[in-house]
Tab-separated table of C-alpha atoms in Angstrom:
chain	number	residue	atom	x	y	z
A	68	UNK	CA	10.912	-5.468	6.109
A	69	UNK	CA	8.825	-6.734	3.208
A	70	UNK	CA	8.680	-4.279	0.362
A	71	UNK	CA	5.673	-3.478	-1.821
A	72	UNK	CA	6.565	-1.906	-5.120
A	73	UNK	CA	4.047	0.655	-6.217
A	74	UNK	CA	2.501	0.301	-9.656
A	75	UNK	CA	2.661	3.233	-11.996
A	76	UNK	CA	-0.808	4.491	-12.735
A	77	UNK	CA	-1.805	5.660	-16.182
A	78	UNK	CA	-1.245	9.367	-16.516
A	79	UNK	CA	-3.927	9.583	-19.183
A	80	UNK	CA	-7.043	7.573	-18.512
A	81	UNK	CA	-10.188	8.098	-20.495
A	82	UNK	CA	-12.497	6.314	-18.093
A	83	UNK	CA	-13.852	7.233	-14.740
A	84	UNK	CA	-11.390	5.034	-12.831
A	85	UNK	CA	-8.286	6.519	-12.809
A	86	UNK	CA	7.508	-21.747	-10.349
A	87	UNK	CA	10.396	-19.546	-11.931
A	88	UNK	CA	10.057	-18.236	-15.454
A	89	UNK	CA	13.262	-18.808	-17.369
A	90	UNK	CA	12.175	-19.239	-20.961
A	91	UNK	CA	11.719	-16.035	-22.909
A	92	UNK	CA	8.674	-17.489	-24.642
A	93	UNK	CA	6.905	-17.382	-21.320
A	94	UNK	CA	7.211	-13.600	-21.142
A	95	UNK	CA	5.361	-11.199	-23.507
A	96	UNK	CA	7.269	-10.327	-26.648
A	97	UNK	CA	9.336	-7.156	-26.655
A	98	UNK	CA	9.015	-6.797	-30.426
A	99	UNK	CA	6.494	-4.328	-31.758
A	100	UNK	CA	3.993	-5.381	-34.405
A	101	UNK	CA	5.185	-4.631	-37.953
A	102	UNK	CA	1.943	-2.735	-38.337
A	103	UNK	CA	3.016	-0.296	-35.616
A	104	UNK	CA	6.004	0.736	-37.774
A	105	UNK	CA	3.873	0.796	-40.925
A	106	UNK	CA	1.218	3.063	-39.522
A	107	UNK	CA	3.763	5.249	-37.778
A	108	UNK	CA	5.091	6.171	-41.221
A	109	UNK	CA	1.614	6.685	-42.754
A	110	UNK	CA	0.163	9.049	-40.142
A	111	UNK	CA	1.905	12.233	-41.128
A	112	UNK	CA	-0.477	12.961	-43.981
A	113	UNK	CA	-3.623	12.674	-41.825
A	114	UNK	CA	-5.202	10.494	-44.516
A	115	UNK	CA	-8.620	9.343	-43.380
A	116	UNK	CA	-8.235	5.823	-44.747
A	117	UNK	CA	-4.893	5.287	-43.059
A	118	UNK	CA	-6.368	6.707	-39.882
A	119	UNK	CA	-9.272	4.231	-40.155
A	120	UNK	CA	-6.862	1.337	-40.712
A	121	UNK	CA	-4.672	2.395	-37.806
A	122	UNK	CA	-7.728	2.730	-35.518
A	123	UNK	CA	-8.843	-0.799	-36.323
A	124	UNK	CA	-5.314	-2.118	-35.796
A	125	UNK	CA	-5.141	-0.385	-32.395
A	126	UNK	CA	-8.556	-1.787	-31.538
A	127	UNK	CA	-7.532	-5.376	-32.155
A	128	UNK	CA	-3.765	-5.750	-31.547
A	129	UNK	CA	-3.077	-9.294	-30.305
A	130	UNK	CA	-6.730	-10.139	-30.765
A	131	UNK	CA	-5.852	-13.633	-31.957
A	132	UNK	CA	-6.035	-15.521	-35.243
A	133	UNK	CA	-7.761	-13.741	-38.085
A	134	UNK	CA	-7.289	-10.259	-36.616
A	135	UNK	CA	-6.235	-8.747	-39.950
A	136	UNK	CA	-9.133	-10.368	-41.766
A	137	UNK	CA	-11.571	-8.977	-39.229
A	138	UNK	CA	-10.016	-5.576	-39.537
A	139	UNK	CA	-10.528	-5.721	-43.299
A	140	UNK	CA	-14.200	-6.439	-42.792
A	141	UNK	CA	-14.625	-3.431	-40.497
A	142	UNK	CA	-12.521	-1.234	-42.805
A	143	UNK	CA	-15.028	-2.050	-45.564
A	144	UNK	CA	-17.810	-0.940	-43.190
A	145	UNK	CA	-16.039	2.363	-42.656
A	146	UNK	CA	-15.396	2.823	-46.391
A	147	UNK	CA	-19.097	2.116	-47.085
A	148	UNK	CA	-20.106	4.605	-44.406
A	149	UNK	CA	-17.864	7.226	-45.903
A	150	UNK	CA	-19.374	6.594	-49.311
A	151	UNK	CA	-22.905	6.872	-47.923
A	152	UNK	CA	-22.062	10.046	-46.146
A	153	UNK	CA	-20.559	11.589	-49.299
A	154	UNK	CA	-23.653	10.603	-51.254
A	155	UNK	CA	-25.972	12.541	-48.919
A	156	UNK	CA	-26.827	16.204	-49.279
A	157	UNK	CA	-24.024	17.470	-47.099
A	158	UNK	CA	-23.916	21.193	-46.266
A	159	UNK	CA	-21.137	23.140	-47.887
A	160	UNK	CA	-20.615	25.335	-44.818
A	161	UNK	CA	-17.861	23.727	-42.676
A	162	UNK	CA	-19.684	24.399	-39.441
A	163	UNK	CA	-22.935	22.924	-40.658
A	164	UNK	CA	-21.071	20.021	-42.230
A	165	UNK	CA	-19.352	19.273	-38.911
A	166	UNK	CA	-22.706	19.030	-37.138
A	167	UNK	CA	-24.134	16.939	-39.938
A	168	UNK	CA	-21.329	14.383	-39.586
A	169	UNK	CA	-22.065	14.096	-35.881
A	170	UNK	CA	-25.733	13.551	-36.505
A	171	UNK	CA	-24.883	10.959	-39.180
A	172	UNK	CA	-22.598	9.133	-36.760
A	173	UNK	CA	-25.250	8.824	-34.056
A	174	UNK	CA	-27.980	7.992	-36.523
A	175	UNK	CA	-26.030	5.191	-38.171
A	176	UNK	CA	-23.635	3.724	-35.593
A	177	UNK	CA	-23.538	5.145	-32.025
A	178	UNK	CA	-26.281	3.453	-30.022
A	179	UNK	CA	-25.248	3.437	-26.339
A	180	UNK	CA	-22.459	5.002	-24.310
A	181	UNK	CA	-20.179	2.622	-22.476
A	182	UNK	CA	-17.212	4.126	-20.652
A	183	UNK	CA	-14.857	1.178	-21.286
A	184	UNK	CA	-15.749	0.525	-24.906
A	185	UNK	CA	-12.770	2.170	-26.608
A	186	UNK	CA	-12.513	-0.087	-29.702
A	187	UNK	CA	-13.644	1.195	-33.084
A	188	UNK	CA	-14.476	-2.260	-34.408
A	189	UNK	CA	-16.878	-2.950	-31.542
A	190	UNK	CA	-18.986	0.065	-32.606
A	191	UNK	CA	-19.988	-1.893	-35.701
A	192	UNK	CA	-20.832	-4.969	-33.598
A	193	UNK	CA	-22.889	-3.538	-30.769
A	194	UNK	CA	-23.159	0.166	-31.287
A	195	UNK	CA	-21.498	0.777	-27.941
A	196	UNK	CA	-18.898	3.521	-27.787
A	197	UNK	CA	-16.951	5.759	-25.426
A	198	UNK	CA	-15.282	9.127	-25.887
A	199	UNK	CA	-12.193	7.844	-27.661
A	200	UNK	CA	-13.813	5.341	-30.082
A	201	UNK	CA	-16.553	7.853	-31.050
A	202	UNK	CA	-14.044	10.719	-31.473
A	203	UNK	CA	-11.793	8.585	-33.687
A	204	UNK	CA	-14.677	7.482	-35.925
A	205	UNK	CA	-15.867	11.103	-36.120
A	206	UNK	CA	-12.409	12.232	-37.211
A	207	UNK	CA	-12.240	9.485	-39.869
A	208	UNK	CA	-15.636	10.361	-41.366
A	209	UNK	CA	-15.051	14.102	-41.020
A	210	UNK	CA	-11.779	13.931	-42.881
A	211	UNK	CA	-13.459	11.832	-45.549
A	212	UNK	CA	-15.732	14.759	-46.407
A	213	UNK	CA	-12.919	17.323	-46.271
A	214	UNK	CA	-13.453	18.624	-42.773
A	215	UNK	CA	-10.411	19.886	-40.880
A	216	UNK	CA	-10.657	17.758	-37.736
A	217	UNK	CA	-8.269	17.237	-34.846
A	218	UNK	CA	-8.509	15.613	-31.456
A	219	UNK	CA	-8.757	17.169	-27.992
A	220	UNK	CA	-7.889	15.523	-24.729
A	221	UNK	CA	-8.308	16.379	-21.081
A	222	UNK	CA	-7.066	14.477	-18.031
A	223	UNK	CA	-9.834	11.894	-18.303
A	224	UNK	CA	-11.694	12.535	-21.517
A	225	UNK	CA	-11.301	12.966	-25.282
A	226	UNK	CA	-13.402	14.579	-28.040
A	227	UNK	CA	-12.951	16.208	-31.457
A	228	UNK	CA	-12.599	19.743	-32.786
A	229	UNK	CA	-13.455	21.158	-36.218
A	230	UNK	CA	-11.523	24.065	-37.731
A	231	UNK	CA	-13.831	26.000	-40.038
A	232	UNK	CA	-11.181	28.448	-41.072
A	233	UNK	CA	-12.623	31.229	-38.963
A	234	UNK	CA	-13.162	29.366	-35.662
A	235	UNK	CA	-12.471	26.062	-33.930
A	236	UNK	CA	-15.566	24.273	-32.688
A	237	UNK	CA	-15.598	21.518	-30.114
A	238	UNK	CA	-17.428	18.325	-30.857
A	239	UNK	CA	-18.367	16.157	-27.894
A	240	UNK	CA	-18.860	13.004	-29.921
A	241	UNK	CA	-20.455	11.004	-27.100
A	242	UNK	CA	-23.580	13.146	-27.344
A	243	UNK	CA	-25.827	13.741	-30.319
A	244	UNK	CA	-26.111	17.375	-29.163
A	245	UNK	CA	-22.390	17.702	-28.696
A	246	UNK	CA	-21.527	19.983	-31.647
A	247	UNK	CA	-20.457	23.323	-30.251
A	248	UNK	CA	-21.409	22.136	-26.731
A	249	UNK	CA	-20.749	25.483	-25.049
A	250	UNK	CA	-23.766	26.896	-26.886
A	251	UNK	CA	-26.134	23.875	-26.682
A	252	UNK	CA	-28.623	23.673	-23.871
A	253	UNK	CA	-29.540	20.077	-24.811
A	254	UNK	CA	-25.936	19.064	-24.428
A	255	UNK	CA	-25.622	20.466	-20.920
A	256	UNK	CA	-28.802	18.713	-19.875
A	257	UNK	CA	-27.598	15.296	-20.982
A	258	UNK	CA	-23.850	15.019	-21.366
A	259	UNK	CA	-22.577	14.930	-17.798
A	260	UNK	CA	-25.485	12.768	-16.669
A	261	UNK	CA	-24.809	10.242	-19.414
A	262	UNK	CA	-21.076	10.030	-19.349
A	263	UNK	CA	-19.985	11.486	-15.970
A	264	UNK	CA	-17.523	13.860	-17.633
A	265	UNK	CA	-17.446	17.599	-17.290
A	266	UNK	CA	-17.102	19.709	-20.435
A	267	UNK	CA	-13.799	21.588	-20.586
A	268	UNK	CA	-14.325	24.850	-22.487
A	269	UNK	CA	-11.854	25.786	-25.152
A	270	UNK	CA	-10.574	28.718	-23.121
A	271	UNK	CA	-9.272	26.412	-20.417
A	272	UNK	CA	-5.975	25.811	-22.148
A	273	UNK	CA	-4.255	24.272	-19.141
A	274	UNK	CA	-7.005	21.625	-18.784
A	275	UNK	CA	-7.075	20.437	-22.426
A	276	UNK	CA	-4.700	19.847	-25.285
A	277	UNK	CA	-5.091	19.511	-29.041
A	278	UNK	CA	-3.819	16.234	-30.405
A	279	UNK	CA	-3.373	14.886	-33.959
A	280	UNK	CA	-4.922	11.810	-35.480
A	281	UNK	CA	-2.146	9.450	-34.471
A	282	UNK	CA	-2.265	10.666	-30.894
A	283	UNK	CA	-6.020	10.240	-30.767
A	284	UNK	CA	-5.775	6.685	-32.097
A	285	UNK	CA	-3.045	5.951	-29.574
A	286	UNK	CA	-5.611	6.596	-26.809
A	287	UNK	CA	-7.358	3.434	-27.924
A	288	UNK	CA	-4.224	1.585	-26.900
A	289	UNK	CA	-3.933	3.665	-23.744
A	290	UNK	CA	-7.419	2.725	-22.655
A	291	UNK	CA	-6.982	-0.937	-23.481
A	292	UNK	CA	-3.800	-0.928	-21.382
A	293	UNK	CA	-5.639	0.695	-18.493
A	294	UNK	CA	-8.384	-1.906	-18.604
A	295	UNK	CA	-5.886	-4.785	-18.714
A	296	UNK	CA	-3.858	-3.436	-15.771
A	297	UNK	CA	-7.017	-2.808	-13.802
A	298	UNK	CA	-7.709	-6.488	-14.210
A	299	UNK	CA	-4.145	-7.425	-13.197
A	300	UNK	CA	-3.408	-8.593	-16.783
A	301	UNK	CA	-0.055	-6.807	-16.840
A	302	UNK	CA	1.644	-9.180	-19.229
A	303	UNK	CA	-1.026	-8.529	-21.865
A	304	UNK	CA	-0.579	-4.764	-21.445
A	305	UNK	CA	3.139	-4.835	-22.287
A	306	UNK	CA	2.805	-5.522	-26.065
A	307	UNK	CA	0.206	-2.778	-26.332
A	308	UNK	CA	2.467	-0.258	-24.683
A	309	UNK	CA	5.393	-1.215	-26.932
A	310	UNK	CA	3.145	-0.906	-30.043
A	311	UNK	CA	1.908	2.446	-28.882
A	312	UNK	CA	5.455	3.741	-28.387
A	313	UNK	CA	6.477	2.550	-31.855
A	314	UNK	CA	3.301	3.986	-33.421
A	315	UNK	CA	3.882	7.401	-31.952
A	316	UNK	CA	7.699	7.646	-32.068
A	317	UNK	CA	8.858	5.204	-34.733
A	318	UNK	CA	11.643	3.957	-32.451
A	319	UNK	CA	11.316	2.842	-28.816
A	320	UNK	CA	14.990	2.022	-28.389
A	321	UNK	CA	16.376	2.604	-24.933
A	322	UNK	CA	18.849	5.323	-25.889
A	323	UNK	CA	16.323	7.342	-27.877
A	324	UNK	CA	13.685	6.865	-25.260
A	325	UNK	CA	15.759	8.220	-22.458
A	326	UNK	CA	17.194	11.208	-24.273
A	327	UNK	CA	14.559	12.580	-26.673
A	328	UNK	CA	10.890	13.290	-26.852
A	329	UNK	CA	8.522	11.552	-29.159
A	330	UNK	CA	9.373	12.166	-32.817
A	331	UNK	CA	5.817	12.267	-34.265
A	332	UNK	CA	3.975	13.771	-31.321
A	333	UNK	CA	3.651	17.431	-30.471
A	334	UNK	CA	6.486	18.580	-28.246
A	335	UNK	CA	5.615	20.185	-24.907
A	336	UNK	CA	2.239	18.457	-24.887
A	337	UNK	CA	0.084	18.986	-21.767
A	338	UNK	CA	1.431	17.013	-18.864
A	339	UNK	CA	-1.467	14.571	-19.012
A	340	UNK	CA	-0.296	13.216	-22.387
A	341	UNK	CA	2.588	11.138	-21.129
A	342	UNK	CA	5.636	10.525	-23.302
A	343	UNK	CA	4.829	7.202	-24.980
A	344	UNK	CA	8.283	5.780	-24.327
A	345	UNK	CA	8.108	6.599	-20.632
A	346	UNK	CA	4.614	5.210	-20.557
A	347	UNK	CA	5.916	2.036	-22.116
A	348	UNK	CA	8.630	1.783	-19.463
A	349	UNK	CA	6.000	2.068	-16.732
A	350	UNK	CA	4.096	-0.824	-18.209
A	351	UNK	CA	7.240	-2.959	-18.356
A	352	UNK	CA	7.931	-2.009	-14.763
A	353	UNK	CA	4.381	-2.748	-13.659
A	354	UNK	CA	4.626	-6.367	-14.809
A	355	UNK	CA	7.718	-6.813	-12.622
A	356	UNK	CA	6.033	-5.053	-9.707
A	357	UNK	CA	2.921	-7.263	-10.099
A	358	UNK	CA	5.048	-10.428	-10.070
A	359	UNK	CA	6.621	-9.224	-6.777
A	360	UNK	CA	3.251	-8.307	-5.350
A	361	UNK	CA	1.908	-11.784	-6.047
A	362	UNK	CA	4.863	-13.518	-4.402
A	363	UNK	CA	6.733	-14.460	-7.634
A	364	UNK	CA	10.046	-12.888	-6.797
A	365	UNK	CA	12.148	-15.210	-8.975
A	366	UNK	CA	9.890	-14.534	-11.907
A	367	UNK	CA	10.278	-10.790	-11.349
A	368	UNK	CA	14.032	-11.080	-11.350
A	369	UNK	CA	13.889	-13.199	-14.519
A	370	UNK	CA	11.679	-10.556	-16.128
A	371	UNK	CA	14.239	-7.880	-15.354
A	372	UNK	CA	16.995	-9.997	-16.915
A	373	UNK	CA	14.777	-10.480	-19.972
A	374	UNK	CA	13.904	-6.819	-20.535
A	375	UNK	CA	16.838	-4.752	-19.277
A	376	UNK	CA	19.093	-5.546	-22.233
A	377	UNK	CA	16.494	-4.210	-24.618
A	378	UNK	CA	15.249	-1.233	-22.611
A	379	UNK	CA	18.003	-0.036	-20.370
A	380	UNK	CA	17.066	1.827	-17.215
A	381	UNK	CA	19.494	0.719	-14.478
A	382	UNK	CA	17.884	2.664	-11.687
A	383	UNK	CA	14.392	1.365	-12.311
A	384	UNK	CA	15.364	-2.272	-12.932
A	385	UNK	CA	17.659	-2.295	-9.922
A	386	UNK	CA	14.727	-1.068	-7.839
A	387	UNK	CA	12.695	-4.099	-8.934
A	388	UNK	CA	15.542	-6.548	-8.395
A	389	UNK	CA	16.135	-5.174	-4.899
A	390	UNK	CA	12.503	-5.401	-3.979
A	391	UNK	CA	12.214	-8.983	-5.292
A	392	UNK	CA	15.371	-10.033	-3.492
A	393	UNK	CA	14.252	-8.364	-0.262
A	394	UNK	CA	10.919	-10.119	-0.259
A	395	UNK	CA	12.450	-13.497	-1.084
A	396	UNK	CA	14.903	-13.094	1.806
A	397	UNK	CA	12.214	-11.901	4.211
A	398	UNK	CA	10.137	-14.998	3.494
A	399	UNK	CA	13.040	-17.305	4.223
A	400	UNK	CA	13.995	-15.425	7.411
A	401	UNK	CA	10.393	-15.486	8.709
A	402	UNK	CA	10.277	-19.199	7.964
A	403	UNK	CA	13.315	-19.666	10.230
A	404	UNK	CA	15.465	-20.545	7.216
A	405	UNK	CA	18.215	-17.994	7.698
A	406	UNK	CA	20.926	-20.235	6.172
A	407	UNK	CA	18.826	-20.523	3.037
A	408	UNK	CA	18.458	-16.721	3.027
A	409	UNK	CA	22.241	-16.431	3.084
A	410	UNK	CA	22.577	-18.894	0.209
A	411	UNK	CA	19.934	-17.028	-1.766
A	412	UNK	CA	21.651	-13.687	-1.229
A	413	UNK	CA	24.942	-15.139	-2.401
A	414	UNK	CA	23.269	-16.212	-5.616
A	415	UNK	CA	21.603	-12.856	-6.025
A	416	UNK	CA	24.731	-10.801	-5.424
A	417	UNK	CA	25.744	-10.494	-9.112
A	418	UNK	CA	22.332	-9.022	-9.907
A	419	UNK	CA	22.426	-6.370	-7.138
A	420	UNK	CA	24.235	-3.047	-6.990
A	421	UNK	CA	26.926	-2.834	-4.298
A	422	UNK	CA	24.763	-0.476	-2.230
A	423	UNK	CA	21.703	-2.772	-2.407
A	424	UNK	CA	23.721	-5.847	-1.688
A	425	UNK	CA	25.152	-4.207	1.439
A	426	UNK	CA	21.644	-3.350	2.613
A	427	UNK	CA	20.351	-6.868	2.102
A	428	UNK	CA	23.473	-8.375	3.533
A	429	UNK	CA	22.966	-6.344	6.704
A	430	UNK	CA	19.366	-7.614	6.911
A	431	UNK	CA	20.463	-11.289	6.628
A	432	UNK	CA	23.306	-10.660	8.996
A	433	UNK	CA	20.845	-9.212	11.491
A	434	UNK	CA	18.835	-12.419	11.256
A	435	UNK	CA	21.971	-14.620	11.586
A	436	UNK	CA	22.987	-12.724	14.665
A	437	UNK	CA	19.525	-13.081	16.100
A	438	UNK	CA	19.744	-16.850	15.546
A	439	UNK	CA	23.027	-17.027	17.398
A	440	UNK	CA	21.587	-14.988	20.288
A	441	UNK	CA	18.575	-17.253	20.507
A	442	UNK	CA	20.877	-20.298	20.584
A	443	UNK	CA	22.738	-19.132	23.749
A	444	UNK	CA	22.394	-22.098	26.114
A	445	UNK	CA	25.854	-22.939	27.520
A	446	UNK	CA	28.651	-21.017	29.175
A	447	UNK	CA	30.723	-19.201	26.586
A	448	UNK	CA	27.947	-18.973	23.984
A	449	UNK	CA	27.229	-15.308	24.662
A	450	UNK	CA	30.959	-14.433	24.539
A	451	UNK	CA	31.121	-16.129	21.123
A	452	UNK	CA	28.247	-14.057	19.849
A	453	UNK	CA	29.918	-10.872	21.036
A	454	UNK	CA	33.123	-11.857	19.260
A	455	UNK	CA	31.061	-12.520	16.097
A	456	UNK	CA	29.398	-9.139	16.430
A	457	UNK	CA	32.800	-7.416	16.653
A	458	UNK	CA	33.858	-9.134	13.425
A	459	UNK	CA	30.799	-8.056	11.437
A	460	UNK	CA	30.181	-4.770	13.194
A	461	UNK	CA	30.650	-2.539	10.121
A	462	UNK	CA	28.326	-4.709	7.970
A	463	UNK	CA	25.392	-4.283	10.348
A	464	UNK	CA	22.942	-1.423	10.093
A	465	UNK	CA	24.186	1.382	12.409
A	466	UNK	CA	20.809	1.512	14.166
A	467	UNK	CA	20.906	-2.188	14.967
A	468	UNK	CA	24.488	-2.673	16.195
A	469	UNK	CA	23.962	-1.677	19.832
A	470	UNK	CA	20.590	-3.407	19.962
A	471	UNK	CA	22.088	-6.725	18.934
A	472	UNK	CA	25.030	-6.270	21.275
A	473	UNK	CA	22.693	-5.607	24.136
A	474	UNK	CA	20.572	-8.647	23.213
A	475	UNK	CA	23.659	-10.822	23.204
A	476	UNK	CA	24.620	-9.607	26.694
A	477	UNK	CA	21.185	-10.062	28.083
A	478	UNK	CA	20.971	-13.571	26.586
A	479	UNK	CA	23.649	-14.582	29.066
A	480	UNK	CA	21.754	-12.820	31.832
A	481	UNK	CA	18.714	-14.858	30.905
A	482	UNK	CA	20.693	-18.073	30.837
A	483	UNK	CA	22.088	-17.466	34.308
A	484	UNK	CA	18.721	-16.259	35.499
A	485	UNK	CA	17.154	-19.632	34.681
A	486	UNK	CA	19.517	-21.125	37.282
A	487	UNK	CA	18.527	-18.344	39.724
A	488	UNK	CA	22.134	-17.281	39.830
A	489	UNK	CA	21.334	-13.655	40.463
A	490	UNK	CA	24.753	-12.858	41.770
A	491	UNK	CA	26.527	-14.374	38.807
A	492	UNK	CA	24.156	-12.564	36.476
A	493	UNK	CA	24.851	-9.235	38.118
A	494	UNK	CA	28.598	-9.850	37.943
A	495	UNK	CA	28.369	-10.733	34.219
A	496	UNK	CA	26.224	-7.681	33.473
A	497	UNK	CA	28.434	-5.350	35.459
A	498	UNK	CA	31.496	-6.454	33.574
A	499	UNK	CA	29.664	-6.168	30.234
A	500	UNK	CA	28.510	-2.619	31.020
A	501	UNK	CA	32.048	-1.634	31.882
A	502	UNK	CA	33.349	-3.096	28.653
A	503	UNK	CA	30.623	-2.140	26.192
A	504	UNK	CA	28.857	0.721	27.896
A	505	UNK	CA	25.534	0.924	29.630
A	506	UNK	CA	22.075	1.711	28.300
A	507	UNK	CA	18.546	1.777	29.761
A	508	UNK	CA	17.792	-1.836	28.860
A	509	UNK	CA	20.893	-3.129	30.660
A	510	UNK	CA	20.249	-0.809	33.643
A	511	UNK	CA	16.664	-2.098	33.889
A	512	UNK	CA	17.944	-5.657	33.740
A	513	UNK	CA	20.490	-4.971	36.415
A	514	UNK	CA	17.854	-3.459	38.736
A	515	UNK	CA	15.648	-6.500	38.142
A	516	UNK	CA	18.562	-8.836	39.034
A	517	UNK	CA	19.318	-6.794	42.141
A	518	UNK	CA	15.708	-6.919	43.267
A	519	UNK	CA	15.562	-10.693	42.659
A	520	UNK	CA	18.693	-11.184	44.793
A	521	UNK	CA	17.327	-8.939	47.546
A	522	UNK	CA	14.068	-10.872	47.526
A	523	UNK	CA	16.018	-14.129	47.714
A	524	UNK	CA	17.944	-12.828	50.810
A	525	UNK	CA	14.748	-11.595	52.386
A	526	UNK	CA	13.101	-14.967	51.881
A	527	UNK	CA	16.036	-16.747	53.559
A	528	UNK	CA	15.653	-14.398	56.502
A	529	UNK	CA	11.890	-14.881	56.581
A	530	UNK	CA	12.195	-18.629	56.681
A	531	UNK	CA	14.475	-18.514	59.754
A	532	UNK	CA	12.398	-15.815	61.426
A	533	UNK	CA	9.168	-17.793	60.988
A	534	UNK	CA	10.864	-20.755	62.661
A	535	UNK	CA	11.644	-18.348	65.582
A	536	UNK	CA	15.342	-18.973	65.071
A	537	UNK	CA	15.975	-15.267	65.697
A	538	UNK	CA	19.700	-15.581	66.261
A	539	UNK	CA	20.228	-17.298	62.905
A	540	UNK	CA	17.829	-14.905	61.266
A	541	UNK	CA	19.854	-11.910	62.593
A	542	UNK	CA	23.083	-13.412	61.389
A	543	UNK	CA	21.555	-13.997	57.954
A	544	UNK	CA	20.256	-10.453	57.579
A	545	UNK	CA	23.516	-8.891	58.793
A	546	UNK	CA	25.365	-10.890	56.154
A	547	UNK	CA	22.919	-9.744	53.545
A	548	UNK	CA	23.441	-6.126	54.520
A	549	UNK	CA	27.141	-6.552	53.839
A	550	UNK	CA	26.154	-7.489	50.276
A	551	UNK	CA	23.591	-4.688	49.923
A	552	UNK	CA	24.369	-1.927	52.528
A	553	UNK	CA	21.520	0.466	52.974
A	554	UNK	CA	18.903	-1.719	51.260
A	555	UNK	CA	15.609	-0.658	52.774
A	556	UNK	CA	13.933	-4.091	52.788
A	557	UNK	CA	16.921	-5.666	54.570
A	558	UNK	CA	17.144	-2.848	57.100
A	559	UNK	CA	13.461	-3.371	57.961
A	560	UNK	CA	14.165	-7.095	58.398
A	561	UNK	CA	17.048	-6.298	60.815
A	562	UNK	CA	14.866	-4.005	62.908
A	563	UNK	CA	12.204	-6.691	63.030
A	564	UNK	CA	14.540	-9.428	64.239
A	565	UNK	CA	16.222	-7.213	66.859
A	566	UNK	CA	12.815	-6.337	68.296
A	567	UNK	CA	12.013	-10.049	68.504
A	568	UNK	CA	15.345	-10.755	70.280
A	569	UNK	CA	14.595	-8.071	72.920
A	570	UNK	CA	11.226	-9.507	73.900
């Protein structure tokens, strides 16, 4: 059976949609960007400039030559915007100041909502934004004027929150009326229609979670990963996932990843903020699963060999290897290349667990037995298959053993049947049922053979009867009844010929 490995979906999505490779250079790098480590160490202070730098880095990781230079240009834009904001007549009251920053953001930069536009740098190019990019830029500018700002996430959305000292006020940054949205009629009239998101009130603690600046920036990477995987660009998603894990934890090593939670993220976060290390593992796994899904089984196995030494997860990697091996073998078996399947399995054995090898060996052995059954053409061939079955009996799947044995027995029945040797076929089948046991398939076959023989005897009688050789016809049918006493058709024939003889 061909296996399809399921891809892991992103637990947190902030949109509406939820040849053999052997050279390592042909796979994505497993090394995080040095910037990921640098910004991981700078995020603790919630400094707005570092947050701005990190957001631009997350927006353009692996963007090609000149990425850092481009980031510097956009950082200057942010610095200039912060200076302009500080130069304006900003209210001293934190609540009024928070709303002022939102108005400034929409007046200066945010032009049109685009659900997939998660990059901060793109805001300065086209004015397009989504919930993540707008929330990050709001936090940066808010911190620059001494607002206490943090992020908020739901299962499919993100926004900001301002702490005034006496209350915490939500800021739906995708909407110019999004400051304190629970009390704004304009917001309710426009927000859901524009973005497709539903506002999650602050009292719904189970449906939302507060996140820090680093975690909010990490959602830029999460969204970019989601877009890449949606476009089947799984290899490009891998470096982003590794960078995100380093950025949030400081160390994505296998041992730490499997045994601890993220170092720099809030523990016991809502279940929709997935552990960045586990999320990274899903992205690594998804690339292998995609290679299998697209028929590149050897590449998938090579990918596992490339990654498992760095990020150990025996159960998960063995699942991929088994699926790839299974599909490779199924292709060969369906192409009538069972010997090649056996050779391939022998080569794959060192990469498989004992349990998985036994399962795949049983599948190939099933095909090998089927080939032998299909090749039964001469006397003795079926007996040889049954001997072979006895030798490999324990290696076969329990549910297939009797089926294959029955098929081997009936292959001889078919061979004899082609010569119309019904008697010989019945004798062979009777002996086989006594030796191996009977089952409905063999009983049905026996009844068919018996009926064929009875029809043959009836036809011999009918030929003589139609020639009006009644004496010979009677002798024929009496002999037939010795072979099948009580057979209704033959008894009717006897009555018929006796009546003819009396006339």
